[in-house]
PDB file of C-alpha atoms and ligand atoms in Angstrom:
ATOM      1  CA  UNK A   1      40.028-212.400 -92.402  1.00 54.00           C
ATOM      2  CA  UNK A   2      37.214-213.424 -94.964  1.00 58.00           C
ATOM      3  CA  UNK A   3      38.946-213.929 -98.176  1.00 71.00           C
ATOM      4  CA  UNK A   4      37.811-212.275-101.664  1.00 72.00           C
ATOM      5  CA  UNK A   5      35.407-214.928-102.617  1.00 77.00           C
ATOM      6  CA  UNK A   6      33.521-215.136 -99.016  1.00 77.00           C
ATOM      7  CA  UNK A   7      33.062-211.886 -99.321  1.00 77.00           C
ATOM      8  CA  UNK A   8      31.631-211.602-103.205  1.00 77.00           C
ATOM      9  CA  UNK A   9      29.271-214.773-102.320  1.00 83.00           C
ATOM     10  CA  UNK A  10      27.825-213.056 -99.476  1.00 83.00           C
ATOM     11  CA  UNK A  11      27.297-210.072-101.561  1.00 80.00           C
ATOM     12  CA  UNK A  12      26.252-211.746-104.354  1.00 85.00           C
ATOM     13  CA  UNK A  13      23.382-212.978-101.838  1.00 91.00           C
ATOM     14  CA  UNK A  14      22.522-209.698-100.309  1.00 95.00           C
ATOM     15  CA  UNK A  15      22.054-209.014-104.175  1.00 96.00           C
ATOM     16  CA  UNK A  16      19.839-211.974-104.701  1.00 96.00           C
ATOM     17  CA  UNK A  17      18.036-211.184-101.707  1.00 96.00           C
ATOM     18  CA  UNK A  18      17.420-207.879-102.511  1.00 97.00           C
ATOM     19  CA  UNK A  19      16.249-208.719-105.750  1.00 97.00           C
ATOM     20  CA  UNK A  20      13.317-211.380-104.361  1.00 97.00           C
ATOM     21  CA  UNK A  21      12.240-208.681-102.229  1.00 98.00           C
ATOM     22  CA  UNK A  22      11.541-206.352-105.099  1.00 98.00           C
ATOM     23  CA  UNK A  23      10.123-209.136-107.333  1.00 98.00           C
ATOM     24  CA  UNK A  24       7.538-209.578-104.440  1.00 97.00           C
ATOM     25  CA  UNK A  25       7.412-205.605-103.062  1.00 98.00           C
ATOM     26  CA  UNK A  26       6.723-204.488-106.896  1.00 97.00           C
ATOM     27  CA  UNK A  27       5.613-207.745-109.682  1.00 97.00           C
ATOM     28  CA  UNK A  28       2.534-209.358-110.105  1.00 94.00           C
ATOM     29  CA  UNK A  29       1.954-212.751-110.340  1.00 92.00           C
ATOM     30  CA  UNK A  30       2.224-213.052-114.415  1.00 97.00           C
ATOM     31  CA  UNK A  31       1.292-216.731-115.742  1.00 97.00           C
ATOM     32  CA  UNK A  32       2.576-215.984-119.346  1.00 98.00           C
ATOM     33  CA  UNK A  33       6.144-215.028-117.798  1.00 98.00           C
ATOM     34  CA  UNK A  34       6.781-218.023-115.321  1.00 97.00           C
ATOM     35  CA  UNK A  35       5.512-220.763-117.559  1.00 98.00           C
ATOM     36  CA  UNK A  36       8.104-219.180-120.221  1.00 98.00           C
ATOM     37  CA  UNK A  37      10.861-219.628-117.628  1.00 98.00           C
ATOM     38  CA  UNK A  38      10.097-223.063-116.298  1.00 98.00           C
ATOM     39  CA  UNK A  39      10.024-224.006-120.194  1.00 98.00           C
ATOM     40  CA  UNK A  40      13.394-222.388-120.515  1.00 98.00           C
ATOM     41  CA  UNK A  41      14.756-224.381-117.473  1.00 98.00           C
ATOM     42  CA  UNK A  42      13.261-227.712-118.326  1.00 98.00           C
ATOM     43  CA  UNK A  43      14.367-227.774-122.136  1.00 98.00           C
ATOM     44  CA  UNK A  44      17.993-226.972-120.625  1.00 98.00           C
ATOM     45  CA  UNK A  45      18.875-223.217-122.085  1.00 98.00           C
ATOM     46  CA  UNK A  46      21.382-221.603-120.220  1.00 98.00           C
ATOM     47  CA  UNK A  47      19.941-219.159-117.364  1.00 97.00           C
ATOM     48  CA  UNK A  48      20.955-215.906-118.991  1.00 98.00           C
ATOM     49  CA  UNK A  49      17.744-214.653-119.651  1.00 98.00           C
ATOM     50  CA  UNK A  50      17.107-210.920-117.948  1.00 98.00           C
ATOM     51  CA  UNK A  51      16.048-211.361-114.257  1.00 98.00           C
ATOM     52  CA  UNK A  52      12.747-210.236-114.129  1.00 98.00           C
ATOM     53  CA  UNK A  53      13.139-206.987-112.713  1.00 98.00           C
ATOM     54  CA  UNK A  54      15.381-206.505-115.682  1.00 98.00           C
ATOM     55  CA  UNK A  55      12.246-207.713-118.010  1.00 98.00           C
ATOM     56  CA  UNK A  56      10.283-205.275-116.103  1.00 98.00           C
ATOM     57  CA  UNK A  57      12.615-201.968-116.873  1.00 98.00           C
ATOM     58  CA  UNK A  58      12.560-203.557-120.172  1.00 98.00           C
ATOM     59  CA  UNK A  59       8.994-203.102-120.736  1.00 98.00           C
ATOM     60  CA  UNK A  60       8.593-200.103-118.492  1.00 98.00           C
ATOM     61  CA  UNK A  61      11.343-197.916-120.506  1.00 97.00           C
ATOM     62  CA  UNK A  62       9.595-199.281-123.935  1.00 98.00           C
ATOM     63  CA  UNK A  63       6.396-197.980-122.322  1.00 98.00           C
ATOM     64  CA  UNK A  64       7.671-194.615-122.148  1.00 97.00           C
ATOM     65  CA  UNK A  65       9.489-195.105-125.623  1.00 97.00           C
ATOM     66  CA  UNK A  66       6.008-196.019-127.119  1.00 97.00           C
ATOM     67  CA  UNK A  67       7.731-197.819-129.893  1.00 98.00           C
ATOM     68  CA  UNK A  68       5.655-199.123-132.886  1.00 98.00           C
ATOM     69  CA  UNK A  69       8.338-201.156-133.895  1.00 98.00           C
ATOM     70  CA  UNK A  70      11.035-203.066-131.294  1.00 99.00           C
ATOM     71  CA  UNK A  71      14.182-205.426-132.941  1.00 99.00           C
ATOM     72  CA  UNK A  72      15.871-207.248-130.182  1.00 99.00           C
ATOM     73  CA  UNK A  73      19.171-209.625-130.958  1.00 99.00           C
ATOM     74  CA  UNK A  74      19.694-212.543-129.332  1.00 99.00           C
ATOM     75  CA  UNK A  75      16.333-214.434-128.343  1.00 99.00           C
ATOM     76  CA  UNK A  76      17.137-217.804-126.056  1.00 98.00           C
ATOM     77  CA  UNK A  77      13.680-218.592-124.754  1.00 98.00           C
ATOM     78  CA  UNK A  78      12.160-215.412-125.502  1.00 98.00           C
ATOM     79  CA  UNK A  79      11.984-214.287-122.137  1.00 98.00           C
ATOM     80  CA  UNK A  80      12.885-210.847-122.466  1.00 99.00           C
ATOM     81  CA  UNK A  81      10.857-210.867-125.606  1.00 99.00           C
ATOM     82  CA  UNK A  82       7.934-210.925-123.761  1.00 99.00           C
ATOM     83  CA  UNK A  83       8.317-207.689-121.927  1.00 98.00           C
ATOM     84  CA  UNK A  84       9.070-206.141-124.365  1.00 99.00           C
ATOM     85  CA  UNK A  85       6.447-207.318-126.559  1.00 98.00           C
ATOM     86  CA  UNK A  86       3.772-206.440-124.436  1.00 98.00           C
ATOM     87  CA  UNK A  87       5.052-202.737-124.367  1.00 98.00           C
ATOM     88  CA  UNK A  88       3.804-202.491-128.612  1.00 98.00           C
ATOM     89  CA  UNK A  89       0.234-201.656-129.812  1.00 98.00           C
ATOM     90  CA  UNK A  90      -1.491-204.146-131.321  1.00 97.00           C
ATOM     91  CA  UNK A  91      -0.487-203.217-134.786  1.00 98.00           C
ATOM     92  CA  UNK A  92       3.023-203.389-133.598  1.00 98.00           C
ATOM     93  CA  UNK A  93       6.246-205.737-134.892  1.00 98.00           C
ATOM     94  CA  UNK A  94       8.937-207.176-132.689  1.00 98.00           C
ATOM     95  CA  UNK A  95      11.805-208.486-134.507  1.00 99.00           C
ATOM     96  CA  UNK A  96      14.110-210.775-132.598  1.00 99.00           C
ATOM     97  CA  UNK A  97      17.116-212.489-133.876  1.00 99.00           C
ATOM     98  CA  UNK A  98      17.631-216.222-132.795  1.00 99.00           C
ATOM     99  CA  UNK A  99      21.052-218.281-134.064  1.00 98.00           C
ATOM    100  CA  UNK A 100      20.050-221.545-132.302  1.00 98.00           C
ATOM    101  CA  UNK A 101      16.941-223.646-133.998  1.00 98.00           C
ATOM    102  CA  UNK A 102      16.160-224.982-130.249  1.00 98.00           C
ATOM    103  CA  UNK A 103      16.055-221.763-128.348  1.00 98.00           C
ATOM    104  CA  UNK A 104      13.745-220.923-131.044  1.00 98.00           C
ATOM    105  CA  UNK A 105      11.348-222.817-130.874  1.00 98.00           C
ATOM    106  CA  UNK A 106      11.117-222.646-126.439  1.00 98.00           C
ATOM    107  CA  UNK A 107      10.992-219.027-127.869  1.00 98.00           C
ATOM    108  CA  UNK A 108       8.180-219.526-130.341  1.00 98.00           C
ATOM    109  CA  UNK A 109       6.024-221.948-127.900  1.00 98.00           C
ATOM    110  CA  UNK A 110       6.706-219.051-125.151  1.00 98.00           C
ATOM    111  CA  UNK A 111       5.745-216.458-127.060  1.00 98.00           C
ATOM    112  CA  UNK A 112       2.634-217.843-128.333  1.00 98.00           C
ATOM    113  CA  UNK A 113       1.554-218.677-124.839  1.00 98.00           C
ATOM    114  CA  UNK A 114       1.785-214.755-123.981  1.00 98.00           C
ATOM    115  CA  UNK A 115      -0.524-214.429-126.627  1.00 98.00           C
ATOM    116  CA  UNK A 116       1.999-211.923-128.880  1.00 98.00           C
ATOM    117  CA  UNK A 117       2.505-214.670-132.186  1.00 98.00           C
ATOM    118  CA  UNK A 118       0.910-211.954-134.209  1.00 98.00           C
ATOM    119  CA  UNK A 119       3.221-209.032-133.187  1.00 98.00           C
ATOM    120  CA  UNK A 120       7.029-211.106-132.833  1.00 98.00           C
ATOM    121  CA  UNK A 121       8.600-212.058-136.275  1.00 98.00           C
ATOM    122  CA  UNK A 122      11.166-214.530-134.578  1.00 98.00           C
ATOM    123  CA  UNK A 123      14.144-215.000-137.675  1.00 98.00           C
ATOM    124  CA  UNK A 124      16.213-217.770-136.985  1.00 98.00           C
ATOM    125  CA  UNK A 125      19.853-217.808-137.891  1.00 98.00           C
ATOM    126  CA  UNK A 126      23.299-215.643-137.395  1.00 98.00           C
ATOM    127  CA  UNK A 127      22.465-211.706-136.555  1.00 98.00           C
ATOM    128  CA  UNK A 128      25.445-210.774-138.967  1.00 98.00           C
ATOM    129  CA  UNK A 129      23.819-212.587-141.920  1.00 98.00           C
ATOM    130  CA  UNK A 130      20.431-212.103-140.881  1.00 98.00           C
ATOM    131  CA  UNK A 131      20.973-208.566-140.212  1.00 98.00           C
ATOM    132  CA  UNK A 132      21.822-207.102-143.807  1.00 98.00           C
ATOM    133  CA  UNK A 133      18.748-209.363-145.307  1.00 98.00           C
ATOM    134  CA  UNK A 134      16.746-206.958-142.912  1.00 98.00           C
ATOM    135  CA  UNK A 135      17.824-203.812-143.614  1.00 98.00           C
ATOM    136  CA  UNK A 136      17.065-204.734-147.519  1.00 98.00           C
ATOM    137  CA  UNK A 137      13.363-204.832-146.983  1.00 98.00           C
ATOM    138  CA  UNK A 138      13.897-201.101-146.192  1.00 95.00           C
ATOM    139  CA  UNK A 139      11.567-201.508-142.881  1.00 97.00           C
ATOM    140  CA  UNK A 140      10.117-198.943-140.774  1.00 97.00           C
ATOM    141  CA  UNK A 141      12.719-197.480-138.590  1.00 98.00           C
ATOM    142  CA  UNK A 142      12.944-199.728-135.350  1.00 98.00           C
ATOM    143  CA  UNK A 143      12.009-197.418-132.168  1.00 98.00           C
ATOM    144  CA  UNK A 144      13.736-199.303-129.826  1.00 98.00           C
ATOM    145  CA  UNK A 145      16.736-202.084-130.161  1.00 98.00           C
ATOM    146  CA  UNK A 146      17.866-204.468-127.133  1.00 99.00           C
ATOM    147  CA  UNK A 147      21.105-205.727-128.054  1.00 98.00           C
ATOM    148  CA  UNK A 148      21.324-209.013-126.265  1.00 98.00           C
ATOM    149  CA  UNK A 149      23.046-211.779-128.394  1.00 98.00           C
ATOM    150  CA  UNK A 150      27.253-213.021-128.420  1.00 98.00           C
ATOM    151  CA  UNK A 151      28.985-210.344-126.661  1.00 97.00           C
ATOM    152  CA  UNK A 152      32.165-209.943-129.148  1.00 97.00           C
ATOM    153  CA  UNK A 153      29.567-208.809-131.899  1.00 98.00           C
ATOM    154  CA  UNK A 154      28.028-206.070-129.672  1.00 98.00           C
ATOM    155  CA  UNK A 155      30.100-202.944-131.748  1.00 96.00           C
ATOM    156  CA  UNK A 156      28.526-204.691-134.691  1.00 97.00           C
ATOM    157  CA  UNK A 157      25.476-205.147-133.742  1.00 98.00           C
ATOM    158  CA  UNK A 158      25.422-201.534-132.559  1.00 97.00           C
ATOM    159  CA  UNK A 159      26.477-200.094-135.830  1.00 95.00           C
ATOM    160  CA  UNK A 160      23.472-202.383-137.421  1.00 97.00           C
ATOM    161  CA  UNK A 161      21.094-200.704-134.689  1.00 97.00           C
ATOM    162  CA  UNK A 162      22.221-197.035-136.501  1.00 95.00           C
ATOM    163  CA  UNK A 163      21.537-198.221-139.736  1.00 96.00           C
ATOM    164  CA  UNK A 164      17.916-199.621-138.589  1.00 98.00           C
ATOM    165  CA  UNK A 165      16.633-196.556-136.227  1.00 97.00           C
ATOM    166  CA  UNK A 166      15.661-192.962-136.463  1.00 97.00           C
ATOM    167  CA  UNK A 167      16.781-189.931-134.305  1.00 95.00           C
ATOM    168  CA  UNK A 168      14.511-190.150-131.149  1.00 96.00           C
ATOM    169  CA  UNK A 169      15.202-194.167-131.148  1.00 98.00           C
ATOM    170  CA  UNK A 170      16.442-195.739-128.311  1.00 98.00           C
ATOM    171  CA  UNK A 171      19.394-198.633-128.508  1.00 98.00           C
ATOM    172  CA  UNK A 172      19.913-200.892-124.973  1.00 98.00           C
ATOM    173  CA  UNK A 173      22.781-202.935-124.910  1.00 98.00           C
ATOM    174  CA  UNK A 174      22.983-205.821-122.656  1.00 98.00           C
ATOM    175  CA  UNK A 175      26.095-207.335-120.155  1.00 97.00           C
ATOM    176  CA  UNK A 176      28.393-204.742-121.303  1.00 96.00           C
ATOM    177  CA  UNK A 177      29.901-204.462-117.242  1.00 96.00           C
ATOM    178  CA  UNK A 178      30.313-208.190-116.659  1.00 95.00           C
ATOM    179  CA  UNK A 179      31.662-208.656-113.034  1.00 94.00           C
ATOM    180  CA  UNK A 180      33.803-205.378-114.482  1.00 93.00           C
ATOM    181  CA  UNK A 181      36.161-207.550-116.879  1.00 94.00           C
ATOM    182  CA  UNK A 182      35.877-204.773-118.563  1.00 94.00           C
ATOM    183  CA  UNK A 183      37.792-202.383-117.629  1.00 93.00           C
ATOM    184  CA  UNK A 184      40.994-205.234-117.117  1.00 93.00           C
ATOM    185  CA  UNK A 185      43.209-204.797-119.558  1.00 91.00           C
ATOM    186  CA  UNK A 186      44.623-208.017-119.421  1.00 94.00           C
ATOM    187  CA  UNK A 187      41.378-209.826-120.068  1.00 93.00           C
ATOM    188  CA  UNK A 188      41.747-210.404-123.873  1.00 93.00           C
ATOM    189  CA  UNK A 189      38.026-213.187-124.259  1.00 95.00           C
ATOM    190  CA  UNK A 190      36.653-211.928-126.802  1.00 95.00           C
ATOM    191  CA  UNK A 191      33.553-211.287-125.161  1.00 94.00           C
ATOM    192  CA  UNK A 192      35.316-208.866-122.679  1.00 94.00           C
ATOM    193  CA  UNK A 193      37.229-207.073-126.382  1.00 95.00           C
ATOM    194  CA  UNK A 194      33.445-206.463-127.646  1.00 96.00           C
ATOM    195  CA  UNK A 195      32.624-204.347-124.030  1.00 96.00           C
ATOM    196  CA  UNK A 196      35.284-202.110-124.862  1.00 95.00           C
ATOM    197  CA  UNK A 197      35.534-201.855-128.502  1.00 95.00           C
ATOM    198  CA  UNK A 198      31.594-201.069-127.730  1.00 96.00           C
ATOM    199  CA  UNK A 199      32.550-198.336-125.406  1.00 94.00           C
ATOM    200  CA  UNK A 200      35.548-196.652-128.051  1.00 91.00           C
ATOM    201  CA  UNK A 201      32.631-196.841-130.679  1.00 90.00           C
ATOM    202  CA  UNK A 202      30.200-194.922-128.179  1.00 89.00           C
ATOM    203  CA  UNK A 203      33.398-192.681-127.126  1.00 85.00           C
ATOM    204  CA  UNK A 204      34.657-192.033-130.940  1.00 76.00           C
ATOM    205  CA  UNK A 205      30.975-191.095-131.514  1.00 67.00           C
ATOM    206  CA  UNK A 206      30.851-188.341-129.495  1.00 61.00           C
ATOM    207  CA  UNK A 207      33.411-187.597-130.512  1.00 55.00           C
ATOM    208  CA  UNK A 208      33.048-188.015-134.122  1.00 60.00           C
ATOM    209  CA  UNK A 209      30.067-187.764-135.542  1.00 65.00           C
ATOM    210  CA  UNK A 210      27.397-187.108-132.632  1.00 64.00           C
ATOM    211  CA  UNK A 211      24.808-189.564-133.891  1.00 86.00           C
ATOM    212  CA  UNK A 212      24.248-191.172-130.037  1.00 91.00           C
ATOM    213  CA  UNK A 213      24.040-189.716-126.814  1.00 91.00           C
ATOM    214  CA  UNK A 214      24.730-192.840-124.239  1.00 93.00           C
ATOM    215  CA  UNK A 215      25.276-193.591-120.888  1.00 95.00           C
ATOM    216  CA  UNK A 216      26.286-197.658-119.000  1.00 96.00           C
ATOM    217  CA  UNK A 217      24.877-198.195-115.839  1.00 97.00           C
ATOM    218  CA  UNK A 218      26.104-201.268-113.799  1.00 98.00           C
ATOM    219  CA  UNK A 219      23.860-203.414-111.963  1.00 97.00           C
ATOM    220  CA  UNK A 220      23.804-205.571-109.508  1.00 97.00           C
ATOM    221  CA  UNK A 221      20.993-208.412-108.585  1.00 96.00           C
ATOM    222  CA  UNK A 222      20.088-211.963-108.524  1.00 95.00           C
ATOM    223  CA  UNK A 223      22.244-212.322-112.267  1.00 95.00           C
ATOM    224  CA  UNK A 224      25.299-210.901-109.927  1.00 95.00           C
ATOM    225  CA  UNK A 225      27.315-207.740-111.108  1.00 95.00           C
ATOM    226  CA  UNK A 226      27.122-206.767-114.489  1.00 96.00           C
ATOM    227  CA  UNK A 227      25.484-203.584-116.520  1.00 97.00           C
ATOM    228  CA  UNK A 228      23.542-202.319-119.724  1.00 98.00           C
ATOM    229  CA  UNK A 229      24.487-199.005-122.034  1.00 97.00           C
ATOM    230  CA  UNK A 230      21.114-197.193-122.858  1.00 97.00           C
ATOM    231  CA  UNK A 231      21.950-195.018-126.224  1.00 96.00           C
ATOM    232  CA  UNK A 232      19.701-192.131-127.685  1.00 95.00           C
ATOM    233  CA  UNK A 233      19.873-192.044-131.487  1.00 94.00           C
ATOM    234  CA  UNK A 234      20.427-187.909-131.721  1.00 91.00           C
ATOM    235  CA  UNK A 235      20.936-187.831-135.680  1.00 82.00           C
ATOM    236  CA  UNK A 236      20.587-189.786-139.059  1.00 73.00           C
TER     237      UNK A 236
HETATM  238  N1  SAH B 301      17.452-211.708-124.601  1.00 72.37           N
HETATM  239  C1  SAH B 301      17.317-212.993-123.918  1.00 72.37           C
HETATM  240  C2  SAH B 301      18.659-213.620-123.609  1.00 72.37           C
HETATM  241  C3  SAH B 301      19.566-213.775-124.796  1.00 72.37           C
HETATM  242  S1  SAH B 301      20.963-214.798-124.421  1.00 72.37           S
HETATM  243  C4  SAH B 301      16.551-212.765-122.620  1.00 72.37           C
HETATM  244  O1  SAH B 301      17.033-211.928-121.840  1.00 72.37           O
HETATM  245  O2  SAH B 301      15.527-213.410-122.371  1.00 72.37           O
HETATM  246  C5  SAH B 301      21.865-214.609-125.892  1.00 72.37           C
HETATM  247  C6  SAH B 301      21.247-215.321-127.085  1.00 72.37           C
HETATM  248  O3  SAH B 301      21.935-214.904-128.250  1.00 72.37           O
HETATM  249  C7  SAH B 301      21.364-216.845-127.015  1.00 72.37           C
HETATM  250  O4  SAH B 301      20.106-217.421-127.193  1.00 72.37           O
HETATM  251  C8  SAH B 301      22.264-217.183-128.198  1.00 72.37           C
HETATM  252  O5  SAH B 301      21.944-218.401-128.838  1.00 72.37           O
HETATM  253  C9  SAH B 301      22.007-216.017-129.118  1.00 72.37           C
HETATM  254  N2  SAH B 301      23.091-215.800-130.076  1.00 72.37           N
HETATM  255  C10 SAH B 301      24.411-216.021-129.892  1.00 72.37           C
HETATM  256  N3  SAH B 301      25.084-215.718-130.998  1.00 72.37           N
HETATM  257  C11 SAH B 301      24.182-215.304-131.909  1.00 72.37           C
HETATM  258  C12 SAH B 301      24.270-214.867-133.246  1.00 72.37           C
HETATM  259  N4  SAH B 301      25.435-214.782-133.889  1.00 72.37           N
HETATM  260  N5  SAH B 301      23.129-214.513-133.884  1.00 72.37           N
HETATM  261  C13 SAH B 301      21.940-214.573-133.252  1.00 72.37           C
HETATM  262  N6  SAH B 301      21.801-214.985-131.981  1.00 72.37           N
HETATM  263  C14 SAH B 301      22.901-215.347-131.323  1.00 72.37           C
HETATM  264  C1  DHB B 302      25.385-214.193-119.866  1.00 72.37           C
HETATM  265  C2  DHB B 302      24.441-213.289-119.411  1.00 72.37           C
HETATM  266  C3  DHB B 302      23.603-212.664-120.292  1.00 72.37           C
HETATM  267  O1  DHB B 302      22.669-211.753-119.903  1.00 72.37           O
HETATM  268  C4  DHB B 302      23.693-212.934-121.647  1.00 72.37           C
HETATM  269  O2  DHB B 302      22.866-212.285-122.478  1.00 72.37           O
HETATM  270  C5  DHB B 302      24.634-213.829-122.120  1.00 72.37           C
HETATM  271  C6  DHB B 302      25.489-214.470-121.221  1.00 72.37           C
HETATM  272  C7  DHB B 302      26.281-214.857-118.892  1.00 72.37           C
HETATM  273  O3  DHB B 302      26.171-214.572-117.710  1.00 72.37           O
HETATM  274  O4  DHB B 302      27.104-215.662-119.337  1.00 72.37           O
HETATM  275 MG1   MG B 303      21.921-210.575-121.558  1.00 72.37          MG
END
C-alpha cells in the first residue's frame, strides 16, 4: 500500500503538471514577467510569489473589476504586482505594502522593467503601521485589495481593506486554505489562527453587519493545495 506521502507527492505532481500545461495551452511568452522571476530566484526571496496562472486570474478578475485604484499587501519581488498593475489605466495607482527593504527593491527594479514605475507607489515598512498613515491621506477608495502579506495579520488586514474601499470593491485574500491546516483544530501557528479568525470575521459579518458578501475557493497547482477568499464590499 502507497503510504500518505507517496500518494500527496504524486498528486502534488499531477498538480504541477497540470499547471505547465495550462501555462503553455493559455500564457504568452511575457519578457517583463520571467525576468521578474529569475530576479526573484537569483537575489534568494522565498518562492511564494503567485504561480502564474494565479498572476493571470489576478489580472484577469481586475480586468473585469476595472479598478482605478488597486492596494495590494505584502510585495516580495513584486511579482503579483505586475499583473495586477497592468490591469489599471494609465492614470491609475497601485499601492503595495513591502516590510522587507530587500524584497523591495527586486520589487522596485521588477517593476520598473514592466514599465509600471509611474502607476505602483511601493511603501516600505510594517502594513499595521503603514496602514493607518494611509488611510490619513483620505485617498480615493481602493477598487480592488489583494491581501497577500504575514498570514496571522490577514483579519487585520481585512478590516483595513473595509476602511480603504467602497461598496462595489472587491477584497482577495491570499493562502487562506493552506494544505487545509485550517480547518485542524489542533493546529494553533499563528498563521493557521489568522485563516480562521479570517473566516469568523467573514462569518460574524454576515452575520452582523452585512458589509461583505464572500466566498474561499481552494486551489490546487504547481504552489500545491492551498486557496484564496474573494470578498464583495456590499455596504459602507
Ligand atoms: N504578493 C506577492 C507575494 C507576497 S509574499 C506575489 O504573489 O508576488 C508575502 C510578503 O509579505 C513577503 O514579501 C513579506 O516580506 C511581506 N510581509 C510579511 N510581513 C509583512 C508586514 N508586516 N508588512 C508588510 N509586508 C509584510
Ligand atoms: C507561502 C505562500 C504564499 O503564497 C505566501 O504569500 C506566503 C507564504 C508559503 O507557502 O509559505
Ligand atoms: Mg500568497
Amino acid at each position: 500500500m502507497k503510504d500518505v506521502k507517496e500518494v500527496k507527492d504524486v498528486k502534488d505532481r499531477r498538480w504541477a503538471r497540470v499547471d505547465d500545461y495550462a501555462v503553455r495551452a493559455l500564457l504568452k511568452n511575457d519578457p517583463a514577467l520571467d525576468q521578474a522571476r529569475e530576479a526573484i530566484e537569483k537575489a534568494g526571496l522565498p518562492a511564494i510569489s503567485v504561480s502564474p496562472l494565479q498572476g493571470a486570474f489576478l489580472h484577469v478578475f481586475a480586468r473585469a473589476t476595472k479598478p482605478h485604484a488597486i492596494l495590494e499587501i505584502g510585495t516580495l519581488g513584486g511579482y503579483s504586482t505586475i499583473w495586477l498593475g497592468r490591469a489599471l489605466p494609465p492614470d491609475g495607482r497601485l499601492v503595495t505594502l513591502e516590510a522587507e527593504a530587500k524584497y523591495a527593491e527586486v520589487a522596485r527594479a521588477n517593476i520598473a522593467r514592466a514599465g509600471l514605475s509611474d502607476l505602483v507607489e511601493l511603501r516600505l515598512g510594517r502594513a499595521l503601521e503603514v496602514l493607518p498613515q494611509l488611510a490619513a491621506e483620505g485617498p480615493e477608495p481602493f477598487d480592488l485589495v489583494f491581501i497577500d502579506a504575514d498570514k496571522q495579520n490577514t483579519p487585520e488586514y481585512f478590516q483595513w481593506a473595509l476602511e480603504l474601499t467602497r461598496p462595489g470593491s472587491v477584497i482577495v485574500t491570499d493562502n487562506v486554505i493552506r494544505d487545509g491546516a485550517l480547518i485542524d483544530t489542533s493546529n494553533e501557528d499563528p498563521v493557521v489562527l489568522g485563516g480562521r479568525r479570517f473566516h469568523e470575521l467573514l462569518a460574524a459579518d454576515r452575520l452582523g453587519e452585512q458589509r461583505v458578501s464572500a466566498t474561499t475557493i481552494q486551489t490546487v497547482g504547481s504552489k500545491g493545495y492551498d486557496g484564496f477568499a474573494v470578498a464583495l464590499v456590499t455596504a459602507d
